[in-house]
Structures are given as structure tokens and as C-alpha cells.
mmCIF file with all atom_site columns, C-alpha atoms in Angstrom:
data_model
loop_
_atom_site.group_PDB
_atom_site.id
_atom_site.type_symbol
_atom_site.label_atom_id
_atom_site.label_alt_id
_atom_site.label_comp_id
_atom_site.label_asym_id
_atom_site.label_entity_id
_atom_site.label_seq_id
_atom_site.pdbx_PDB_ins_code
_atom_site.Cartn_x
_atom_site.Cartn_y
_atom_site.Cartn_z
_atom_site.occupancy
_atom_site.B_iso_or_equiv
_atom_site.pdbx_formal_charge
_atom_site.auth_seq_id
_atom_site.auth_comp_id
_atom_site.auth_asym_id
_atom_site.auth_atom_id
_atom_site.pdbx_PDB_model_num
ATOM 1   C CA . UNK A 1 1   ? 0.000   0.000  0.000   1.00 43.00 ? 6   UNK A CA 1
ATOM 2   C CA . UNK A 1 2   ? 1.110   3.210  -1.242  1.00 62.00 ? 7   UNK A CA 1
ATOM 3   C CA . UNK A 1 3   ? 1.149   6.500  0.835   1.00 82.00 ? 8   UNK A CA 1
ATOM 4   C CA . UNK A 1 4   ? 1.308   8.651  -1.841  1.00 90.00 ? 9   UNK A CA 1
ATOM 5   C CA . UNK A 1 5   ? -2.157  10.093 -3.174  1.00 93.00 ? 10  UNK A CA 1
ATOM 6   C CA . UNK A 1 6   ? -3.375  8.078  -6.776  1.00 95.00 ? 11  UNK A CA 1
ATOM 7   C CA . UNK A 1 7   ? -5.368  10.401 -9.196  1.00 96.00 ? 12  UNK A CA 1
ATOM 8   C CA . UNK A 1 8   ? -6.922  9.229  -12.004 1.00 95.00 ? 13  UNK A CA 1
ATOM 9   C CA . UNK A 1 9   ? -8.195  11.150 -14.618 1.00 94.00 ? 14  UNK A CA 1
ATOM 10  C CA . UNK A 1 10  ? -11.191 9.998  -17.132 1.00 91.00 ? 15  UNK A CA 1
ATOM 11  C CA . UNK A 1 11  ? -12.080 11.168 -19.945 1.00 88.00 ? 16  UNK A CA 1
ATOM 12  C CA . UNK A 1 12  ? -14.079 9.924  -23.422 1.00 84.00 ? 17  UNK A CA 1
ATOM 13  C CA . UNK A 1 13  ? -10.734 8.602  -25.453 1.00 86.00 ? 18  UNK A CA 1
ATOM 14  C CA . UNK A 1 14  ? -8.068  9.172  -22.861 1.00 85.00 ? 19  UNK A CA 1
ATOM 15  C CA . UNK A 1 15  ? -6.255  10.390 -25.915 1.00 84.00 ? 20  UNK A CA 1
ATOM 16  C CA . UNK A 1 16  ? -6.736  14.348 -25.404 1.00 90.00 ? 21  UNK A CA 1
ATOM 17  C CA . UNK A 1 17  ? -7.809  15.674 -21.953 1.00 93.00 ? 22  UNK A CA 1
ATOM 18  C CA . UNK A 1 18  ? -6.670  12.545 -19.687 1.00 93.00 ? 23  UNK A CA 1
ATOM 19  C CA . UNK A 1 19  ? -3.600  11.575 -21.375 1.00 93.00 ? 24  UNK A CA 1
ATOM 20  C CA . UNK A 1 20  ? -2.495  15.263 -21.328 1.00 95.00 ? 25  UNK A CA 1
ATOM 21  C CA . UNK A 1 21  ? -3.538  15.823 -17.535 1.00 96.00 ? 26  UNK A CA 1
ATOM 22  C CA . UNK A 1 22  ? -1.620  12.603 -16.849 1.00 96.00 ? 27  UNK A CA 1
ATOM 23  C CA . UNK A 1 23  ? 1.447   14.104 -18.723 1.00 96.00 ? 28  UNK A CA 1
ATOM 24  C CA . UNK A 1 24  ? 1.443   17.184 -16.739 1.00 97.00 ? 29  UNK A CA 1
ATOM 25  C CA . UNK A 1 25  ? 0.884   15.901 -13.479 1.00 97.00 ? 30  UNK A CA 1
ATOM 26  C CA . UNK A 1 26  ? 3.816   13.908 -13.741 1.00 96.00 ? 31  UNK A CA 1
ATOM 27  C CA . UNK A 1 27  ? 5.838   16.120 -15.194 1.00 96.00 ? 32  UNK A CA 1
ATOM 28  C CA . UNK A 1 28  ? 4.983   18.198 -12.336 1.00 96.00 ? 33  UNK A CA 1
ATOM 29  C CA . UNK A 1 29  ? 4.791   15.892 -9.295  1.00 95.00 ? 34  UNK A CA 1
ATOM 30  C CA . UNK A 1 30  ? 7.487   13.346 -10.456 1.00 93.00 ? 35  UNK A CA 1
ATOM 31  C CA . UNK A 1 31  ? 7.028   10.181 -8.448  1.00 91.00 ? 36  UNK A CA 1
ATOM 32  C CA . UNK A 1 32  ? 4.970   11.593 -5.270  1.00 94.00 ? 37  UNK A CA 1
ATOM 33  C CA . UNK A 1 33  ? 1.822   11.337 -6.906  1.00 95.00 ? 38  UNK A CA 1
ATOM 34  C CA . UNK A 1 34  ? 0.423   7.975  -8.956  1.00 95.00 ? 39  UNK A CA 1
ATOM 35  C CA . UNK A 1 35  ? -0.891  9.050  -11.774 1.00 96.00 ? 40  UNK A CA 1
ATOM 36  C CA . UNK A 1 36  ? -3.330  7.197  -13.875 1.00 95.00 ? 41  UNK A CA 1
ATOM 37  C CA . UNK A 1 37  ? -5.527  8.178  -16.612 1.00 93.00 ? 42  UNK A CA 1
ATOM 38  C CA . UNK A 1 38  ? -8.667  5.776  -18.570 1.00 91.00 ? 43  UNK A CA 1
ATOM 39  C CA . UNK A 1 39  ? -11.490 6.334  -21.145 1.00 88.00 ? 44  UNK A CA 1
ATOM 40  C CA . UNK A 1 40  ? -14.900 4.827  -21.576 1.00 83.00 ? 45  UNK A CA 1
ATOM 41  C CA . UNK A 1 41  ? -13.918 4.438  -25.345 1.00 83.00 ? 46  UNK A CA 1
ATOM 42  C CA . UNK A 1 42  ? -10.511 5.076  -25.859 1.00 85.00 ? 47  UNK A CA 1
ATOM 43  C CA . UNK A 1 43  ? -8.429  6.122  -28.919 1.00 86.00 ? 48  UNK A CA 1
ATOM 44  C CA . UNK A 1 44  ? -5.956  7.918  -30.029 1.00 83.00 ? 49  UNK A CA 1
ATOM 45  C CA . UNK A 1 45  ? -4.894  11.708 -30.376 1.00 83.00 ? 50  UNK A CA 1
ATOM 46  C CA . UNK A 1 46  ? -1.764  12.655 -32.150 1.00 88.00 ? 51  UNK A CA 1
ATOM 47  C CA . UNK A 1 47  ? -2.534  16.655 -31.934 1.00 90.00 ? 52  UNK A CA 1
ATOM 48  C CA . UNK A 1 48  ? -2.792  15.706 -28.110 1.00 91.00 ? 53  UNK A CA 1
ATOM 49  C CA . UNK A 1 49  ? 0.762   14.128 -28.737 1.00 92.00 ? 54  UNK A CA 1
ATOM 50  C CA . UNK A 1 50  ? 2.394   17.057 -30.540 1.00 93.00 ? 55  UNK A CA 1
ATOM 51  C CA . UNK A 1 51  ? 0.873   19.444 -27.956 1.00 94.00 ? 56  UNK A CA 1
ATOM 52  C CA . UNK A 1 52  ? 2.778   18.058 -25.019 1.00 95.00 ? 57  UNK A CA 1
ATOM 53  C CA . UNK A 1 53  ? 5.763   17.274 -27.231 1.00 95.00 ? 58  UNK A CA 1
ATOM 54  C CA . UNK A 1 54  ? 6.094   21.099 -27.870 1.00 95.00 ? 59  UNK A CA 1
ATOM 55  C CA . UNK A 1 55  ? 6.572   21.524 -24.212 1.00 95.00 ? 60  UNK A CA 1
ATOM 56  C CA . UNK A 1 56  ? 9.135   18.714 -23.573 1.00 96.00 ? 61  UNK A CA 1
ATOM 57  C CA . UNK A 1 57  ? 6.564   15.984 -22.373 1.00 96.00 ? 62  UNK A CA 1
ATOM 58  C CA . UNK A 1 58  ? 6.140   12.870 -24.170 1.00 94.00 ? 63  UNK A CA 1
ATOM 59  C CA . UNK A 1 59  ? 2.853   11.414 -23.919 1.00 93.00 ? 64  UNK A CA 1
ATOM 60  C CA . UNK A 1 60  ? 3.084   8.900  -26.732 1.00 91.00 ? 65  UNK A CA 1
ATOM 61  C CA . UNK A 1 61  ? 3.829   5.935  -24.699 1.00 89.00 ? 66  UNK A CA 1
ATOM 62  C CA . UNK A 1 62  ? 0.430   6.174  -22.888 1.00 87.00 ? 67  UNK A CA 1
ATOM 63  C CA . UNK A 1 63  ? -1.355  3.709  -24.620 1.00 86.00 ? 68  UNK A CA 1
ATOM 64  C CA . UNK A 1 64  ? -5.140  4.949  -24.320 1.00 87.00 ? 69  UNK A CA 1
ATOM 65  C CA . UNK A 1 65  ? -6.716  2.720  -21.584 1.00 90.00 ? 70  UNK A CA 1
ATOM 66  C CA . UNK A 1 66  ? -10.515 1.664  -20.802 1.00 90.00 ? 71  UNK A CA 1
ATOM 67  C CA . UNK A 1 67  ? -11.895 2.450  -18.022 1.00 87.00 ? 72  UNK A CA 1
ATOM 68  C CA . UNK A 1 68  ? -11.907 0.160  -15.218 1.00 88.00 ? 73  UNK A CA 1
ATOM 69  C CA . UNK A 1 69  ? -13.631 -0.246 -11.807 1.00 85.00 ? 74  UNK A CA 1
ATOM 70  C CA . UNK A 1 70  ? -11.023 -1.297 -10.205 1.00 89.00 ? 75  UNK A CA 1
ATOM 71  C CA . UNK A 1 71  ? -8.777  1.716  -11.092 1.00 89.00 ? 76  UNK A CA 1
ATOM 72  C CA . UNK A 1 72  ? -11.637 4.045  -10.179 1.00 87.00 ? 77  UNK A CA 1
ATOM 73  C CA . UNK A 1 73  ? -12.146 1.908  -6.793  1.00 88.00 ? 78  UNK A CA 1
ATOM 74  C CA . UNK A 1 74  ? -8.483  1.945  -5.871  1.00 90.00 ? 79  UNK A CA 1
ATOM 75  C CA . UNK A 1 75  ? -8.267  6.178  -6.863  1.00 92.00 ? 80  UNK A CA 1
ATOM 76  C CA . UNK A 1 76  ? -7.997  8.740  -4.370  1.00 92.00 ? 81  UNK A CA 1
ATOM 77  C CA . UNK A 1 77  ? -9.248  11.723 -6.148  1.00 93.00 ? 82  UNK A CA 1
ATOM 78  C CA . UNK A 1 78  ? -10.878 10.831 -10.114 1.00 93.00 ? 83  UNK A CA 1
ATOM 79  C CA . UNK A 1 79  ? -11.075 13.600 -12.270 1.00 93.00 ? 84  UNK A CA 1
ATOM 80  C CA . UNK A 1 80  ? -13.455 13.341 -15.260 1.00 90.00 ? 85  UNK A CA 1
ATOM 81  C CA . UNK A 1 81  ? -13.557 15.690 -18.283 1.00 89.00 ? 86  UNK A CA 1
ATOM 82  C CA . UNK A 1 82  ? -16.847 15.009 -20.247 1.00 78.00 ? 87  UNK A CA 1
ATOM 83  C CA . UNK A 1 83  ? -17.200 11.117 -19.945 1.00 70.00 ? 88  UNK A CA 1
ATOM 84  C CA . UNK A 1 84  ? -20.787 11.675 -18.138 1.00 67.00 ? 89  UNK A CA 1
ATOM 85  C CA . UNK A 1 85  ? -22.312 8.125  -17.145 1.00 64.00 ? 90  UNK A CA 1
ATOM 86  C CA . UNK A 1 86  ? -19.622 6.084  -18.279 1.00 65.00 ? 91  UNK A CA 1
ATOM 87  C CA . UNK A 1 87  ? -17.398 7.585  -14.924 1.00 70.00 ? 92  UNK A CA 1
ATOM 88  C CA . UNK A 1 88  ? -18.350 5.096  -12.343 1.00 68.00 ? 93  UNK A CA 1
ATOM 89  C CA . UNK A 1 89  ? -19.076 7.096  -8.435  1.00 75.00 ? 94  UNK A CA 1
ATOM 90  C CA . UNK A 1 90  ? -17.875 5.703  -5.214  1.00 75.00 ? 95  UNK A CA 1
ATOM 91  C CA . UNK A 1 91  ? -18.711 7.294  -1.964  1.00 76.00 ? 96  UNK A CA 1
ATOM 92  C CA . UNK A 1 92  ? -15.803 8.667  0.022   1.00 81.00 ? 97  UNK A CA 1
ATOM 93  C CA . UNK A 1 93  ? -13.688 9.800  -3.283  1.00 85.00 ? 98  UNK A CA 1
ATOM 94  C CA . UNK A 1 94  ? -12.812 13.450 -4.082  1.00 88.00 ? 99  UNK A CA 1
ATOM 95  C CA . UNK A 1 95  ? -14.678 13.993 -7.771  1.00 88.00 ? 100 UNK A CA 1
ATOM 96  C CA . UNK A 1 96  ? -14.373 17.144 -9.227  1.00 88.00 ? 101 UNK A CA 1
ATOM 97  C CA . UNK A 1 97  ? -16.058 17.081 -13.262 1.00 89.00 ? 102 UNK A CA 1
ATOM 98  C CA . UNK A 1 98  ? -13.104 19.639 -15.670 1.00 92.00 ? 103 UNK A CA 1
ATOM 99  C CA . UNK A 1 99  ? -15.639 21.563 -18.329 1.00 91.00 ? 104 UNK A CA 1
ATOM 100 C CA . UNK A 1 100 ? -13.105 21.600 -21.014 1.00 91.00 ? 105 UNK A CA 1
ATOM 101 C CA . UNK A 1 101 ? -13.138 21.512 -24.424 1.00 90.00 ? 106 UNK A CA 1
ATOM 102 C CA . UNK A 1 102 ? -12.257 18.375 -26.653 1.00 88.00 ? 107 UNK A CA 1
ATOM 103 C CA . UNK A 1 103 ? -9.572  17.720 -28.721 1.00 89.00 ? 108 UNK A CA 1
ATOM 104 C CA . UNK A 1 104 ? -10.975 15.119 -30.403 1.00 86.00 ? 109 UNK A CA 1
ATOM 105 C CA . UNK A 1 105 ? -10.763 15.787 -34.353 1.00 89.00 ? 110 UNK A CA 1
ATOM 106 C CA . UNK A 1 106 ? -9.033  19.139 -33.795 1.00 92.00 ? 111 UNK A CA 1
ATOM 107 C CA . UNK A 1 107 ? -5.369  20.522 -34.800 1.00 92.00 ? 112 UNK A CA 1
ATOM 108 C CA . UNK A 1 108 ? -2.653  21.543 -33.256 1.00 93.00 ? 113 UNK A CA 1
ATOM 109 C CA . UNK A 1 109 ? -3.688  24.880 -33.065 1.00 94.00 ? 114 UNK A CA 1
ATOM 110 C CA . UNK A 1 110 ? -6.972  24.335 -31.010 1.00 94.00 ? 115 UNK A CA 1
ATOM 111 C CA . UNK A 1 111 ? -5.473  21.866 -28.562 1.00 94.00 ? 116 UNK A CA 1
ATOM 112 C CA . UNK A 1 112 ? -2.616  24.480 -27.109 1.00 95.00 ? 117 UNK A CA 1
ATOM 113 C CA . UNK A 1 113 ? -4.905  26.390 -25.670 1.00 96.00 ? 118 UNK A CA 1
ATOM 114 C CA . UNK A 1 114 ? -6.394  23.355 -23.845 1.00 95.00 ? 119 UNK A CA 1
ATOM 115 C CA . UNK A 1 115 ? -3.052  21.794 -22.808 1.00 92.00 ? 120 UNK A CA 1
ATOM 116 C CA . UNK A 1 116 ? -2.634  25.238 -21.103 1.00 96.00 ? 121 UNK A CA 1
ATOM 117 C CA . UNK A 1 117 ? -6.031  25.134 -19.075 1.00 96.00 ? 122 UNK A CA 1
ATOM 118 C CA . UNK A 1 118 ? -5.137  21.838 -17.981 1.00 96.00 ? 123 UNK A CA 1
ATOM 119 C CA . UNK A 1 119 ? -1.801  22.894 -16.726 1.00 97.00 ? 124 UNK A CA 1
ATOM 120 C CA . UNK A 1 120 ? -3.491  25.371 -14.698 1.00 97.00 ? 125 UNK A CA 1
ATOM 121 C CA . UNK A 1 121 ? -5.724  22.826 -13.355 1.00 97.00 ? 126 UNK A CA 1
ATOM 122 C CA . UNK A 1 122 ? -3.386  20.452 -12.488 1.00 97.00 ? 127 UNK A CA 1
ATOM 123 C CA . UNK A 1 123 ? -1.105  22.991 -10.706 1.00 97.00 ? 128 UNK A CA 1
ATOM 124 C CA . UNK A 1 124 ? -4.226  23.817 -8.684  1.00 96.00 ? 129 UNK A CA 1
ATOM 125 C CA . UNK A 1 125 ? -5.196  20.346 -7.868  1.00 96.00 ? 130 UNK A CA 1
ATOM 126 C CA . UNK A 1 126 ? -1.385  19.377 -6.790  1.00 95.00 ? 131 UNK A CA 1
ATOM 127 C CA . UNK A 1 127 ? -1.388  22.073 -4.689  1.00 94.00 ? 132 UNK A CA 1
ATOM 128 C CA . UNK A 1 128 ? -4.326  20.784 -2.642  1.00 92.00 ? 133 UNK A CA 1
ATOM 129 C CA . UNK A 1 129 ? -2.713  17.215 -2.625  1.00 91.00 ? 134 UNK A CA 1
ATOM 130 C CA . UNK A 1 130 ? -1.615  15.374 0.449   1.00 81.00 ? 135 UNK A CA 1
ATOM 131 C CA . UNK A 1 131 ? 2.309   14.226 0.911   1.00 65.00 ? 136 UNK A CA 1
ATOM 132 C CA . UNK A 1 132 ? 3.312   16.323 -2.310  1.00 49.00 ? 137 UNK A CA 1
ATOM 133 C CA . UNK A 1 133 ? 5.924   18.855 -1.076  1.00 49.00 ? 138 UNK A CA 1
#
């Protein structure tokens, strides 16, 4: 058992908004934080890809992963960005539901300004995170 907080963050594809959350946080965190990211029907995203790559984070090993209950059960704090009923609830979890656009189908141009929200985010959610400093 780990004593470092587990965030998971769920999205449609976990291609675009997850994968890219996932990147940041640990890019940002490095190893105090475990850091997992799913999709109720996962694909892939290469403007998602390039996005991060333009900032030094490589992304493109994530393989996009389907949601699972387990990984939900075993989260700390699940973040979900637009995947509505497919995001399974379990009482005693911090939830908190990103409005953000998705990248799905978009170029590069539209997803910077995404990747940057989600930094922001991220950096606000680490900051409220147990055993991170």
C-alpha cells in the first residue's frame, strides 16, 4: 500500500484531456503522486501528442486505456472531463467534473490552448494534494 495520493483522470478517449492531464501531473509531481488516466472508449490523439511534445513531455507511450472499476475503486481523487455516465461514483472519493473543451478531431492549433487550461488545473489540484511537497 502506497502512501502517496493516486489520481486518475477519465475522460471519453483518454487520448486528449486525460492523457495530457496525466502528462502534466507527472511532469509536475514526479514520483509523489500515482498518476493514472482511462477512457470509456478510448483512442488515439496525435494533436494531443504534438501538444505536449512542444513543451518537452512525451505522452506517446500512454497507450489509451478503458476504463476500469477497479482503477476508479483503488483512486484517491478521479477527475473526469466530459465522460458523463460512463465515470463510475464511489462514496468517500474526491470527484471534481473539468468543463473543457475536446480535442478530439481538432489541430494543433486548437489543442494548445487546452493543454494550457489543464496545466493550470493540475497545478491547482497538486497544490491541494496530500504528501506532495
Amino acid at each position: 500500500m502506497s502512501d502517496k495520493p493516486s489520481v486518475l483522470f477519465v475522460c471519453v478517449h483518454n487520448a486528449g484531456r486525460s492523457q495530457m492531464a496525466a502528462g502534466w501531473l507527472r511532469h509536475l509531481a514526479g514520483d509523489t503522486v500515482e498518476v493514472r488516466s482511462a477512457g470509456s472508449a478510448p483512442t488515439e490523439n496525435a494533436a494531443a501528442v504534438e501538444a505536449m511534445r512542444e513543451v518537452g513531455i512525451d505522452i506517446a507511450y500512454q497507450t489509451p486505456k478503458l476504463l476500469e472499476y477497479e482503477t476508479a475503486e483503488s483512486s484517491d481523487v478521479i477527475m473526469t472531463m466530459g465522460c458523463g455516465d460512463a465515470c463510475p461514483v464511489f462514496p468517500g472519493k474526491r470527484y471534481e467534473d473539468w468543463k473543457l473543451e475536446d480535442p478530439a478531431g481538432k489541430g494543433i492549433e486548437a489543442v494548445r490552448p487546452i493543454h494550457d487550461e489543464i496545466r493550470a488545473r493540475v497545478e491547482q489540484l497538486l497544490a491541494e494534494l496530500p504528501h506532495t511537497t
